[in-house]
Coordinates of C-alpha atoms and ligand atoms in Angstrom, one line a residue:
M253 CA -29.1 -153.5 27.7
T254 CA -32.4 -152.3 25.6
R255 CA -35.3 -152.2 27.4
L256 CA -37.1 -154.8 25.7
D257 CA -33.9 -156.7 27.7
R258 CA -34.3 -155.2 30.8
V259 CA -37.5 -156.5 31.0
E260 CA -37.1 -160.0 29.2
Q261 CA -34.6 -160.6 32.1
T262 CA -37.2 -159.4 34.9
R263 CA -39.7 -161.7 32.8
G264 CA -41.5 -163.2 35.9
R265 CA -39.2 -163.7 38.5
F266 CA -38.6 -159.5 39.6
T267 CA -37.5 -160.2 43.1
G268 CA -37.4 -156.6 44.1
P269 CA -34.3 -155.3 46.6
P270 CA -33.1 -156.5 49.6
L271 CA -36.0 -157.4 51.6
T272 CA -36.6 -155.7 55.4
P273 CA -39.2 -155.6 58.1
R274 CA -40.3 -152.3 56.4
T275 CA -39.9 -153.8 52.5
A276 CA -41.0 -157.4 52.6
V277 CA -44.9 -157.5 53.0
I278 CA -44.8 -154.5 50.3
W279 CA -42.6 -156.0 47.7
S280 CA -44.2 -159.3 48.2
V281 CA -47.5 -157.9 46.8
L282 CA -45.8 -155.4 44.0
R283 CA -44.2 -158.0 43.1
A284 CA -47.6 -160.4 42.9
E285 CA -49.2 -157.9 40.2
L286 CA -46.5 -157.4 37.9
E287 CA -46.4 -161.0 37.8
R288 CA -49.8 -160.5 37.2
R289 CA -49.7 -158.5 34.5
G290 CA -47.1 -160.7 32.4
G291 CA -44.2 -159.0 32.7
I292 CA -45.0 -155.9 30.1
E293 CA -43.8 -152.9 30.7
L294 CA -45.7 -150.7 33.0
T295 CA -46.6 -146.9 33.2
V296 CA -46.6 -146.3 37.1
L297 CA -46.4 -143.4 39.4
D298 CA -45.1 -142.9 42.5
V299 CA -46.7 -140.2 44.5
G300 CA -44.6 -139.1 47.3
G301 CA -42.0 -141.4 46.9
G302 CA -39.3 -139.4 48.3
T303 CA -35.4 -141.2 47.1
G304 CA -36.8 -143.5 45.0
G305 CA -36.9 -147.0 47.3
F306 CA -39.6 -147.9 44.9
A307 CA -39.8 -146.8 41.7
V308 CA -35.5 -147.2 41.1
P309 CA -36.5 -151.0 41.8
L310 CA -38.9 -150.9 39.1
A311 CA -37.4 -149.1 36.8
Q312 CA -34.9 -151.8 37.6
A313 CA -37.5 -154.5 36.8
G314 CA -38.1 -152.7 32.7
H315 CA -40.9 -150.5 34.0
R316 CA -41.5 -146.2 33.6
V317 CA -41.8 -144.7 37.0
T318 CA -42.4 -141.6 37.5
V319 CA -41.8 -139.4 41.0
V320 CA -44.7 -136.6 41.9
D321 CA -42.8 -135.2 45.0
A322 CA -42.7 -132.0 46.5
S323 CA -39.2 -132.0 48.1
P324 CA -36.1 -131.1 45.4
D325 CA -34.0 -132.8 47.9
A326 CA -35.7 -136.2 48.0
L327 CA -35.7 -135.5 44.1
A328 CA -31.6 -134.4 43.4
A329 CA -31.1 -138.1 45.7
L330 CA -33.2 -139.8 43.3
T331 CA -32.2 -138.5 40.0
R332 CA -28.7 -139.6 41.5
R333 CA -29.6 -142.8 42.5
A334 CA -31.4 -143.7 38.6
A335 CA -28.4 -142.7 37.5
E336 CA -26.0 -144.4 39.5
A337 CA -28.5 -147.8 38.7
G338 CA -28.7 -147.1 35.1
V339 CA -32.0 -146.6 35.0
A340 CA -32.7 -142.4 34.4
D341 CA -34.3 -142.8 31.3
R342 CA -36.5 -145.2 33.1
V343 CA -37.9 -142.1 36.2
R344 CA -38.9 -139.1 35.8
A345 CA -39.0 -136.8 39.3
V346 CA -41.7 -134.5 39.0
Q347 CA -41.8 -131.7 41.7
G348 CA -45.1 -131.5 43.3
D349 CA -47.6 -131.4 45.7
G350 CA -49.6 -134.7 45.8
D351 CA -53.1 -132.3 47.2
A352 CA -52.3 -130.4 43.2
L353 CA -51.8 -134.1 41.7
A354 CA -54.9 -134.1 39.5
G355 CA -53.6 -131.2 37.5
L356 CA -49.5 -133.1 37.1
V357 CA -50.8 -136.6 36.0
E358 CA -52.8 -137.2 32.5
P359 CA -56.2 -138.9 33.8
A360 CA -56.1 -142.7 32.5
G361 CA -52.5 -143.4 31.9
V362 CA -50.9 -145.2 34.6
D363 CA -51.1 -149.2 35.7
L364 CA -49.7 -149.0 39.1
V365 CA -49.9 -145.7 41.2
L366 CA -47.7 -145.8 44.6
C367 CA -48.9 -143.5 47.2
H368 CA -46.4 -144.7 50.4
A369 CA -46.5 -142.8 54.0
V370 CA -47.9 -139.6 51.9
L371 CA -51.7 -139.6 53.2
E372 CA -51.0 -138.8 56.5
V373 CA -49.5 -135.6 55.3
V374 CA -51.5 -133.5 52.4
D375 CA -54.2 -131.5 53.1
D376 CA -56.7 -133.0 51.4
P377 CA -56.4 -137.1 51.4
V378 CA -59.8 -137.2 49.8
S379 CA -59.0 -135.3 46.9
V380 CA -55.9 -137.0 46.6
V381 CA -56.5 -140.3 46.9
T382 CA -59.6 -139.4 43.8
A383 CA -56.9 -137.8 42.0
L384 CA -54.7 -141.2 42.3
A385 CA -58.5 -143.3 40.9
T386 CA -58.2 -141.2 37.7
A387 CA -54.9 -141.5 36.9
L388 CA -55.6 -145.0 36.8
R389 CA -56.4 -146.8 33.5
P390 CA -59.0 -149.5 34.3
G391 CA -58.2 -152.3 35.6
G392 CA -55.1 -150.8 36.9
A393 CA -53.9 -151.1 40.5
A394 CA -52.5 -148.7 43.7
S395 CA -50.5 -149.6 46.4
V396 CA -51.0 -147.4 49.4
L397 CA -49.5 -147.3 52.5
V398 CA -50.2 -145.3 55.5
A399 CA -50.0 -144.9 59.7
G400 CA -52.0 -147.5 61.8
R401 CA -53.3 -145.7 64.9
A402 CA -53.7 -148.8 66.8
A403 CA -50.0 -149.4 66.8
A404 CA -49.2 -145.5 67.7
V405 CA -51.8 -145.4 70.6
L406 CA -49.6 -148.3 72.0
A407 CA -46.5 -147.2 71.5
R408 CA -47.5 -144.0 72.9
A409 CA -49.2 -146.2 76.4
M410 CA -45.8 -148.2 76.4
N411 CA -43.2 -145.2 76.3
G412 CA -45.5 -143.5 79.2
H413 CA -47.2 -141.0 78.0
L414 CA -51.0 -142.5 78.8
D415 CA -52.6 -138.9 78.0
V416 CA -51.0 -138.1 74.1
A417 CA -52.0 -142.5 74.2
D418 CA -55.7 -141.5 74.9
T419 CA -55.8 -138.2 72.0
L420 CA -54.4 -140.6 69.2
A421 CA -57.4 -142.8 70.4
T422 CA -59.7 -140.7 70.7
D423 CA -59.5 -137.9 68.3
P424 CA -61.1 -138.0 64.6
A425 CA -58.1 -138.1 62.6
G426 CA -55.8 -140.2 64.9
T427 CA -53.4 -137.0 65.5
A428 CA -52.3 -135.8 69.1
G429 CA -52.1 -132.2 68.8
A430 CA -50.5 -129.6 67.3
R431 CA -47.1 -131.5 67.8
D432 CA -48.0 -134.4 66.1
T433 CA -45.3 -134.9 62.9
L434 CA -48.6 -136.5 61.4
R435 CA -51.6 -134.7 60.4
R436 CA -53.6 -138.6 60.3
R437 CA -53.6 -141.8 61.1
Y438 CA -55.9 -144.9 59.9
D439 CA -57.5 -147.7 60.8
V440 CA -58.2 -150.6 58.1
D441 CA -61.9 -149.5 58.4
G442 CA -61.4 -145.8 57.9
A443 CA -58.7 -146.6 54.9
S444 CA -60.4 -148.8 52.8
A445 CA -64.2 -146.6 53.2
L446 CA -61.3 -143.6 51.8
L447 CA -59.6 -146.1 48.3
R448 CA -64.0 -147.4 48.4
A449 CA -65.4 -143.9 48.1
A450 CA -63.1 -142.9 45.1
G451 CA -63.8 -145.6 43.3
L452 CA -61.4 -148.2 44.1
V453 CA -62.0 -152.2 44.9
V454 CA -60.0 -153.2 48.1
E455 CA -58.3 -156.4 46.9
E456 CA -55.6 -157.2 49.5
I457 CA -55.1 -155.1 53.4
H458 CA -51.8 -156.1 55.3
G459 CA -49.9 -155.1 58.1
V460 CA -46.3 -153.5 58.1
R461 CA -44.3 -153.5 60.9
V462 CA -46.6 -155.6 63.4
L463 CA -43.6 -156.2 65.2
A464 CA -40.3 -154.7 64.0
D465 CA -40.7 -151.7 66.5
L466 CA -42.1 -153.4 69.6
L467 CA -38.6 -155.2 69.4
P468 CA -35.4 -154.5 71.1
A469 CA -32.9 -153.7 68.7
A470 CA -30.6 -156.8 69.7
V471 CA -33.4 -158.7 68.6
A472 CA -34.6 -157.3 65.5
D473 CA -31.1 -156.9 64.5
G474 CA -29.9 -160.4 65.3
Q475 CA -32.2 -162.5 63.6
P476 CA -32.9 -160.3 60.7
G477 CA -34.0 -163.1 58.2
A478 CA -36.7 -164.0 61.1
L479 CA -38.0 -161.3 61.6
V480 CA -39.0 -160.8 57.8
E481 CA -40.7 -164.2 57.9
L482 CA -42.6 -163.5 60.9
E483 CA -43.9 -159.6 59.7
R484 CA -44.7 -161.8 56.5
A485 CA -46.5 -164.6 58.3
L486 CA -48.9 -161.7 60.4
A487 CA -49.1 -158.8 57.6
G488 CA -52.4 -160.7 56.8
R489 CA -53.4 -162.4 59.7
P490 CA -56.2 -160.1 62.0
P491 CA -55.9 -159.0 65.3
Y492 CA -51.7 -158.3 64.6
R493 CA -52.1 -157.2 60.9
D494 CA -54.1 -154.1 62.8
L495 CA -51.4 -153.0 64.8
A496 CA -49.1 -152.8 62.9
A497 CA -47.0 -149.0 62.7
Q498 CA -48.4 -149.0 58.7
L499 CA -51.3 -150.4 56.8
H500 CA -50.5 -151.2 53.1
L501 CA -53.6 -151.8 50.7
F502 CA -53.7 -152.8 47.8
A503 CA -56.6 -151.9 45.7
R504 CA -57.9 -151.8 41.8
R505 CA -59.6 -149.2 39.3
P506 CA -62.3 -151.8 38.1
A507 CA -61.6 -152.5 34.3
Ligands
SAM594 C1 -42.5 -140.8 54.5 S1 -42.2 -140.6 53.0 C2 -41.9 -141.4 52.0 C3 -41.4 -142.0 51.2 C4 -42.0 -143.0 50.0 N1 -43.1 -142.9 49.6 C5 -41.4 -144.1 51.0 O1 -42.9 -145.1 50.8 O2 -40.4 -144.7 51.2 C6 -42.4 -138.9 52.6 C7 -42.7 -138.5 51.0 O3 -43.8 -137.7 50.8 C8 -43.1 -136.4 50.1 N2 -44.3 -135.5 50.2 C9 -45.0 -134.7 51.9 N3 -45.9 -133.7 51.4 C10 -45.9 -134.4 50.0 C11 -47.2 -133.2 49.6 N4 -47.7 -132.5 49.8 N5 -47.0 -134.3 48.2 C12 -46.7 -134.6 47.7 N6 -45.1 -134.9 48.4 C13 -45.3 -135.2 49.6 C14 -42.2 -136.4 51.1 O4 -41.1 -135.5 50.5 C15 -41.5 -137.5 51.2 O5 -39.9 -137.4 50.3

């Protein structure tokens, strides 16, 4: 299949991979952007893209994706996954640190940048977001997923760790200290301000996993379709949105 065949086959009807509570809302937003761009081949950069959960489906939809990730193991899995999906020629794996992104990608060469579940762990999120914005062409879009602070506070409290919940709620970075696996968490205002400071215009904000982490496994596993639909229904609606485990921001570099 040629590149144009692939693009043509998916023009206007890219559905992405099977939807889960972790991915349904994000794919809805990305699908709308791909359709808005009229099915043309896009240059995509996925920072901290890991094993290619988003990169490979985007390549299958006819786009050209560069994944920058710090982990050689993740990139090896990405390369295998891309080969198995028949899109090895459309996926480029680059080992690198998100904090050094500015030196790894050309300015203004990317149509769509993904940065999912990475800003919580990098040294300097301000410089990473600045580099993301710089990589975008004018009119290009950024899909940014960050850990939500409020959900973490509630989860710790419900598990009986009230001291940790208190720390998470009051710590300026939204972290519970040295043993926390994340270096920071965000609320809607903080995440929006971070993107705006880099010159991006935030167009949409959704909650990801509003309910999924709160439900007993029997409910989540027993009614997966209903859960996905409910997640989609609540994702854009405060206060549900703001209590989600992750916050998804879709932003654009002004044209
Ligand atoms: C939680 S995973 C998210 C993977 C993918 N973005 C997703 O949403 O499925 C975080 C990824 O970021 C990568 N990572 C962590 N720190 C990084 C850094 N400083 N620079 C680049 N990648 C980093 C990890 O190797 C891992 O693949």
